[in-house]
């Protein structure tokens, strides 16, 4: 998609430049073209679901009432173990997109995640606020360093990467190809870190649909009560929670 926009923009710019040279058009026409290009790229970069720079798995096309739960930013020393216990009591699989730095700090929890039958994905090493401004080389290092930490602890090398803040750009596209990682986004964002538990639940019960990948954070203390209520609601409404890999039918780890 990004390629098509680039080519179209270049063609339009060339036409305007040529037209201006022969006095058919004004160079001022370049202003709306450049502005439109900047806006399209900004929106494409901030919405992972648009698959603008590279494809991401954001949901499954299915009529079965199946969804997958994902938890970003952990493992957290207190919240993640509690969450695993809760998920266990409902016999519910989940995927934890861990940062390398938190995996290093909490290796036992990383092991528990795997031993309890959940999946682990890669969510960068440091989760820098400026991750999207990193060079492709630095992004590759973040991805590979995190994979190395997880492999050392669990013996499994993740293939699934969730971009920090869901931001996508050409540098990350290159980094994912070089590291042989697959991007996973989401179709339903709970906003659990910014909204009250009540508002989060209202959104979840309104918007949950078949094939959803739902985004939560296991660094947020409210996530326990939210998940408790959500699991109860899902069960009552005949939704089945499946693992991300069975929802998407892709492997979670390298062979
Ligand atoms: Zn994150």
mmCIF file of C-alpha atoms and ligand atoms in Angstrom:
data_model
loop_
_atom_site.group_PDB
_atom_site.id
_atom_site.type_symbol
_atom_site.label_atom_id
_atom_site.label_comp_id
_atom_site.label_asym_id
_atom_site.label_seq_id
_atom_site.Cartn_x
_atom_site.Cartn_y
_atom_site.Cartn_z
ATOM 1 C CA UNK A 1 0.000 0.000 0.000
ATOM 2 C CA UNK A 2 2.820 2.378 0.944
ATOM 3 C CA UNK A 3 4.532 1.672 -2.423
ATOM 4 C CA UNK A 4 1.401 2.623 -4.366
ATOM 5 C CA UNK A 5 1.077 5.913 -2.457
ATOM 6 C CA UNK A 6 4.782 6.688 -3.054
ATOM 7 C CA UNK A 7 4.559 5.987 -6.784
ATOM 8 C CA UNK A 8 1.302 7.945 -7.180
ATOM 9 C CA UNK A 9 2.782 10.905 -5.282
ATOM 10 C CA UNK A 10 5.963 10.882 -7.386
ATOM 11 C CA UNK A 11 3.903 10.813 -10.604
ATOM 12 C CA UNK A 12 1.707 13.714 -9.438
ATOM 13 C CA UNK A 13 4.764 15.739 -8.340
ATOM 14 C CA UNK A 14 6.464 15.107 -11.727
ATOM 15 C CA UNK A 15 3.297 16.194 -13.571
ATOM 16 C CA UNK A 16 3.092 19.399 -11.507
ATOM 17 C CA UNK A 17 6.812 20.142 -12.043
ATOM 18 C CA UNK A 18 6.520 19.496 -15.781
ATOM 19 C CA UNK A 19 3.303 21.528 -15.982
ATOM 20 C CA UNK A 20 4.944 24.365 -14.087
ATOM 21 C CA UNK A 21 7.964 24.304 -16.410
ATOM 22 C CA UNK A 22 5.653 24.785 -19.411
ATOM 23 C CA UNK A 23 3.512 27.287 -17.466
ATOM 24 C CA UNK A 24 0.399 25.012 -17.390
ATOM 25 C CA UNK A 25 0.299 24.642 -13.603
ATOM 26 C CA UNK A 26 1.498 26.472 -10.528
ATOM 27 C CA UNK A 27 4.063 25.071 -8.103
ATOM 28 C CA UNK A 28 1.552 25.861 -5.350
ATOM 29 C CA UNK A 29 -0.263 22.662 -6.348
ATOM 30 C CA UNK A 30 2.621 20.838 -4.653
ATOM 31 C CA UNK A 31 1.435 22.037 -1.230
ATOM 32 C CA UNK A 32 -1.816 19.982 -1.039
ATOM 33 C CA UNK A 33 -0.042 17.000 -2.604
ATOM 34 C CA UNK A 34 2.754 17.022 -0.006
ATOM 35 C CA UNK A 35 0.269 17.629 2.830
ATOM 36 C CA UNK A 36 -1.922 14.726 1.690
ATOM 37 C CA UNK A 37 1.160 12.498 1.455
ATOM 38 C CA UNK A 38 2.255 13.407 4.993
ATOM 39 C CA UNK A 39 -1.247 12.809 6.399
ATOM 40 C CA UNK A 40 -1.645 9.427 4.644
ATOM 41 C CA UNK A 41 1.746 8.293 5.988
ATOM 42 C CA UNK A 42 1.011 9.510 9.515
ATOM 43 C CA UNK A 43 -2.326 7.669 9.604
ATOM 44 C CA UNK A 44 -0.772 4.568 7.977
ATOM 45 C CA UNK A 45 1.989 4.585 10.568
ATOM 46 C CA UNK A 46 -0.321 4.912 13.580
ATOM 47 C CA UNK A 47 -2.988 2.358 12.562
ATOM 48 C CA UNK A 48 -1.481 -1.096 12.478
ATOM 49 C CA UNK A 49 -4.773 -2.520 11.116
ATOM 50 C CA UNK A 50 -4.311 -0.623 7.829
ATOM 51 C CA UNK A 51 -1.290 -2.803 6.903
ATOM 52 C CA UNK A 52 0.184 0.310 5.319
ATOM 53 C CA UNK A 53 3.933 -0.401 5.609
ATOM 54 C CA UNK A 54 3.754 -4.174 6.170
ATOM 55 C CA UNK A 55 1.088 -6.779 6.916
ATOM 56 C CA UNK A 56 0.128 -7.538 10.514
ATOM 57 C CA UNK A 57 -2.206 -10.215 11.834
ATOM 58 C CA UNK A 58 -4.910 -8.171 13.573
ATOM 59 C CA UNK A 59 -7.827 -10.619 13.661
ATOM 60 C CA UNK A 60 -9.111 -13.864 12.166
ATOM 61 C CA UNK A 61 -11.823 -14.121 9.540
ATOM 62 C CA UNK A 62 -14.227 -16.521 11.152
ATOM 63 C CA UNK A 63 -17.874 -16.829 12.051
ATOM 64 C CA UNK A 64 -17.018 -19.013 15.062
ATOM 65 C CA UNK A 65 -17.280 -17.091 18.327
ATOM 66 C CA UNK A 66 -13.574 -17.472 19.022
ATOM 67 C CA UNK A 67 -11.216 -14.762 20.235
ATOM 68 C CA UNK A 68 -7.635 -14.546 21.542
ATOM 69 C CA UNK A 69 -6.370 -12.564 24.523
ATOM 70 C CA UNK A 70 -3.019 -10.780 24.437
ATOM 71 C CA UNK A 71 -1.122 -9.007 27.217
ATOM 72 C CA UNK A 72 1.646 -6.499 26.470
ATOM 73 C CA UNK A 73 4.576 -4.933 28.326
ATOM 74 C CA UNK A 74 5.210 -7.557 31.052
ATOM 75 C CA UNK A 75 6.070 -9.774 32.694
ATOM 76 C CA UNK A 76 5.251 -7.823 35.848
ATOM 77 C CA UNK A 77 6.520 -9.357 39.127
ATOM 78 C CA UNK A 78 3.139 -9.086 40.916
ATOM 79 C CA UNK A 79 0.396 -8.664 38.322
ATOM 80 C CA UNK A 80 1.446 -11.318 35.801
ATOM 81 C CA UNK A 81 1.483 -14.256 38.291
ATOM 82 C CA UNK A 82 -1.973 -13.216 39.576
ATOM 83 C CA UNK A 83 -3.240 -12.969 36.032
ATOM 84 C CA UNK A 84 -1.886 -16.410 35.149
ATOM 85 C CA UNK A 85 -3.669 -17.860 38.174
ATOM 86 C CA UNK A 86 -6.930 -16.257 37.065
ATOM 87 C CA UNK A 87 -6.537 -17.449 33.460
ATOM 88 C CA UNK A 88 -5.778 -20.922 34.790
ATOM 89 C CA UNK A 89 -8.969 -21.032 36.818
ATOM 90 C CA UNK A 90 -10.890 -20.526 33.572
ATOM 91 C CA UNK A 91 -8.579 -22.855 31.656
ATOM 92 C CA UNK A 92 -7.911 -19.966 29.294
ATOM 93 C CA UNK A 93 -4.882 -19.607 27.020
ATOM 94 C CA UNK A 94 -3.296 -16.195 26.403
ATOM 95 C CA UNK A 95 -0.317 -14.642 24.674
ATOM 96 C CA UNK A 96 2.149 -12.462 26.538
ATOM 97 C CA UNK A 97 4.085 -9.986 24.411
ATOM 98 C CA UNK A 98 7.039 -9.473 26.740
ATOM 99 C CA UNK A 99 9.738 -6.845 26.643
ATOM 100 C CA UNK A 100 13.302 -8.137 26.832
ATOM 101 C CA UNK A 101 14.119 -5.988 29.864
ATOM 102 C CA UNK A 102 11.133 -7.317 31.852
ATOM 103 C CA UNK A 103 11.839 -10.909 30.802
ATOM 104 C CA UNK A 104 15.422 -10.562 32.083
ATOM 105 C CA UNK A 105 14.127 -9.149 35.373
ATOM 106 C CA UNK A 106 11.457 -11.873 35.826
ATOM 107 C CA UNK A 107 12.778 -15.127 34.340
ATOM 108 C CA UNK A 108 10.711 -17.353 36.650
ATOM 109 C CA UNK A 109 7.491 -15.740 35.456
ATOM 110 C CA UNK A 110 8.576 -16.230 31.850
ATOM 111 C CA UNK A 111 8.996 -19.928 32.642
ATOM 112 C CA UNK A 112 5.576 -20.044 34.345
ATOM 113 C CA UNK A 113 3.925 -18.467 31.301
ATOM 114 C CA UNK A 114 5.244 -21.294 29.128
ATOM 115 C CA UNK A 115 4.669 -24.070 31.702
ATOM 116 C CA UNK A 116 1.043 -23.026 32.092
ATOM 117 C CA UNK A 117 0.510 -23.402 28.343
ATOM 118 C CA UNK A 118 0.494 -19.748 27.328
ATOM 119 C CA UNK A 119 2.458 -18.229 24.468
ATOM 120 C CA UNK A 120 5.227 -15.653 24.493
ATOM 121 C CA UNK A 121 5.788 -13.020 21.844
ATOM 122 C CA UNK A 122 8.379 -10.295 21.415
ATOM 123 C CA UNK A 123 7.496 -6.674 22.233
ATOM 124 C CA UNK A 124 10.973 -5.054 21.793
ATOM 125 C CA UNK A 125 13.679 -4.925 24.439
ATOM 126 C CA UNK A 126 13.273 -1.538 26.097
ATOM 127 C CA UNK A 127 9.849 -0.407 24.816
ATOM 128 C CA UNK A 128 11.330 3.016 24.162
ATOM 129 C CA UNK A 129 8.914 5.874 23.622
ATOM 130 C CA UNK A 130 11.082 6.684 20.613
ATOM 131 C CA UNK A 131 11.120 3.141 19.178
ATOM 132 C CA UNK A 132 9.552 4.310 15.911
ATOM 133 C CA UNK A 133 12.444 6.769 15.428
ATOM 134 C CA UNK A 134 15.086 4.025 15.808
ATOM 135 C CA UNK A 135 17.156 2.959 12.818
ATOM 136 C CA UNK A 136 16.275 -0.411 11.324
ATOM 137 C CA UNK A 137 19.570 -1.788 12.713
ATOM 138 C CA UNK A 138 18.643 -0.727 16.263
ATOM 139 C CA UNK A 139 15.165 -2.195 15.873
ATOM 140 C CA UNK A 140 16.733 -5.478 14.758
ATOM 141 C CA UNK A 141 18.951 -5.418 17.831
ATOM 142 C CA UNK A 142 15.939 -4.837 20.110
ATOM 143 C CA UNK A 143 14.123 -7.765 18.508
ATOM 144 C CA UNK A 144 17.103 -10.144 18.514
ATOM 145 C CA UNK A 145 18.194 -9.271 22.081
ATOM 146 C CA UNK A 146 14.664 -9.984 23.340
ATOM 147 C CA UNK A 147 14.475 -13.251 21.430
ATOM 148 C CA UNK A 148 17.829 -14.257 22.905
ATOM 149 C CA UNK A 149 16.600 -13.595 26.461
ATOM 150 C CA UNK A 150 13.418 -15.618 25.895
ATOM 151 C CA UNK A 151 15.295 -18.444 24.166
ATOM 152 C CA UNK A 152 17.801 -18.649 27.011
ATOM 153 C CA UNK A 153 15.008 -18.912 29.590
ATOM 154 C CA UNK A 154 12.524 -21.118 27.741
ATOM 155 C CA UNK A 155 14.375 -22.790 24.870
ATOM 156 C CA UNK A 156 11.782 -21.325 22.494
ATOM 157 C CA UNK A 157 12.514 -18.527 20.015
ATOM 158 C CA UNK A 158 9.501 -16.268 19.365
ATOM 159 C CA UNK A 159 8.411 -15.474 15.813
ATOM 160 C CA UNK A 160 5.581 -13.120 16.746
ATOM 161 C CA UNK A 161 6.364 -9.449 17.230
ATOM 162 C CA UNK A 162 4.009 -6.778 18.476
ATOM 163 C CA UNK A 163 5.259 -3.283 17.623
ATOM 164 C CA UNK A 164 5.468 -0.992 20.681
ATOM 165 C CA UNK A 165 2.493 1.433 20.569
ATOM 166 C CA UNK A 166 1.391 -0.352 17.397
ATOM 167 C CA UNK A 167 3.442 2.093 15.347
ATOM 168 C CA UNK A 168 4.641 0.867 11.956
ATOM 169 C CA UNK A 169 7.132 2.378 9.512
ATOM 170 C CA UNK A 170 9.616 1.377 6.759
ATOM 171 C CA UNK A 171 12.471 0.842 9.282
ATOM 172 C CA UNK A 172 10.406 -1.691 11.210
ATOM 173 C CA UNK A 173 9.292 -3.346 7.981
ATOM 174 C CA UNK A 174 12.971 -3.975 7.121
ATOM 175 C CA UNK A 175 13.804 -5.092 10.680
ATOM 176 C CA UNK A 176 10.979 -7.666 10.653
ATOM 177 C CA UNK A 177 12.125 -9.114 7.330
ATOM 178 C CA UNK A 178 15.769 -9.298 8.503
ATOM 179 C CA UNK A 179 14.830 -10.997 11.789
ATOM 180 C CA UNK A 180 12.212 -13.266 10.205
ATOM 181 C CA UNK A 181 9.490 -12.038 12.565
ATOM 182 C CA UNK A 182 5.743 -11.823 11.982
ATOM 183 C CA UNK A 183 3.848 -8.732 13.116
ATOM 184 C CA UNK A 184 0.766 -9.165 15.293
ATOM 185 C CA UNK A 185 -1.566 -6.257 15.974
ATOM 186 C CA UNK A 186 -5.070 -6.322 17.434
ATOM 187 C CA UNK A 187 -8.667 -5.723 16.399
ATOM 188 C CA UNK A 188 -9.987 -4.742 19.825
ATOM 189 C CA UNK A 189 -8.072 -2.414 22.097
ATOM 190 C CA UNK A 190 -9.305 -2.391 25.676
ATOM 191 C CA UNK A 191 -7.664 0.943 26.603
ATOM 192 C CA UNK A 192 -7.093 -0.701 29.990
ATOM 193 C CA UNK A 193 -4.220 1.644 30.855
ATOM 194 C CA UNK A 194 -6.151 4.853 30.261
ATOM 195 C CA UNK A 195 -9.834 4.181 31.013
ATOM 196 C CA UNK A 196 -11.641 3.102 34.183
ATOM 197 C CA UNK A 197 -12.412 -0.606 34.586
ATOM 198 C CA UNK A 198 -16.102 0.133 34.109
ATOM 199 C CA UNK A 199 -15.534 1.956 30.820
ATOM 200 C CA UNK A 200 -13.177 -0.777 29.613
ATOM 201 C CA UNK A 201 -15.803 -3.450 30.318
ATOM 202 C CA UNK A 202 -18.504 -1.399 28.574
ATOM 203 C CA UNK A 203 -16.301 -1.178 25.474
ATOM 204 C CA UNK A 204 -15.407 -4.866 25.561
ATOM 205 C CA UNK A 205 -19.002 -6.049 25.905
ATOM 206 C CA UNK A 206 -20.120 -3.681 23.116
ATOM 207 C CA UNK A 207 -17.359 -4.439 20.645
ATOM 208 C CA UNK A 208 -16.232 -8.072 21.096
ATOM 209 C CA UNK A 209 -16.831 -10.059 17.903
ATOM 210 C CA UNK A 210 -15.806 -13.378 16.355
ATOM 211 C CA UNK A 211 -12.116 -13.562 15.437
ATOM 212 C CA UNK A 212 -10.995 -10.665 17.635
ATOM 213 C CA UNK A 213 -7.480 -10.280 18.988
ATOM 214 C CA UNK A 214 -7.934 -8.304 22.194
ATOM 215 C CA UNK A 215 -5.200 -6.093 23.625
ATOM 216 C CA UNK A 216 -4.539 -5.718 27.356
ATOM 217 C CA UNK A 217 -1.485 -4.859 29.480
ATOM 218 C CA UNK A 218 -0.254 -7.102 32.294
ATOM 219 C CA UNK A 219 1.527 -4.117 33.835
ATOM 220 C CA UNK A 220 -1.807 -2.524 34.719
ATOM 221 C CA UNK A 221 -3.134 -3.407 38.219
ATOM 222 C CA UNK A 222 -6.749 -3.037 36.989
ATOM 223 C CA UNK A 223 -6.268 -5.811 34.466
ATOM 224 C CA UNK A 224 -7.083 -8.491 37.053
ATOM 225 C CA UNK A 225 -10.608 -7.241 37.780
ATOM 226 C CA UNK A 226 -11.175 -6.412 34.122
ATOM 227 C CA UNK A 227 -10.188 -9.925 33.012
ATOM 228 C CA UNK A 228 -12.217 -11.503 35.806
ATOM 229 C CA UNK A 229 -15.352 -9.673 34.601
ATOM 230 C CA UNK A 230 -14.530 -10.200 30.934
ATOM 231 C CA UNK A 231 -13.966 -13.957 31.276
ATOM 232 C CA UNK A 232 -17.288 -14.261 33.061
ATOM 233 C CA UNK A 233 -19.034 -12.218 30.349
ATOM 234 C CA UNK A 234 -17.378 -14.177 27.518
ATOM 235 C CA UNK A 235 -18.465 -17.477 29.023
ATOM 236 C CA UNK A 236 -22.030 -16.234 29.481
ATOM 237 C CA UNK A 237 -22.124 -15.061 25.866
ATOM 238 C CA UNK A 238 -20.739 -18.308 24.406
ATOM 239 C CA UNK A 239 -17.387 -16.890 23.322
ATOM 240 C CA UNK A 240 -14.527 -19.339 23.301
ATOM 241 C CA UNK A 241 -11.023 -18.097 24.067
ATOM 242 C CA UNK A 242 -8.425 -19.853 21.947
ATOM 243 C CA UNK A 243 -4.678 -19.371 21.684
ATOM 244 C CA UNK A 244 -3.436 -16.782 19.225
ATOM 245 C CA UNK A 245 -1.748 -19.432 17.106
ATOM 246 C CA UNK A 246 -4.860 -21.546 16.762
ATOM 247 C CA UNK A 247 -6.940 -18.442 15.966
ATOM 248 C CA UNK A 248 -4.476 -17.377 13.265
ATOM 249 C CA UNK A 249 -3.186 -20.817 12.327
ATOM 250 C CA UNK A 250 0.475 -19.750 12.444
ATOM 251 C CA UNK A 251 3.406 -21.007 14.572
ATOM 252 C CA UNK A 252 4.467 -18.969 17.616
ATOM 253 C CA UNK A 253 8.111 -20.073 17.634
ATOM 254 C CA UNK A 254 10.947 -20.908 15.302
ATOM 255 C CA UNK A 255 11.372 -24.611 14.584
HETATM 256 ZN ZN1 LIG B 1 3.535 -1.932 24.761
#
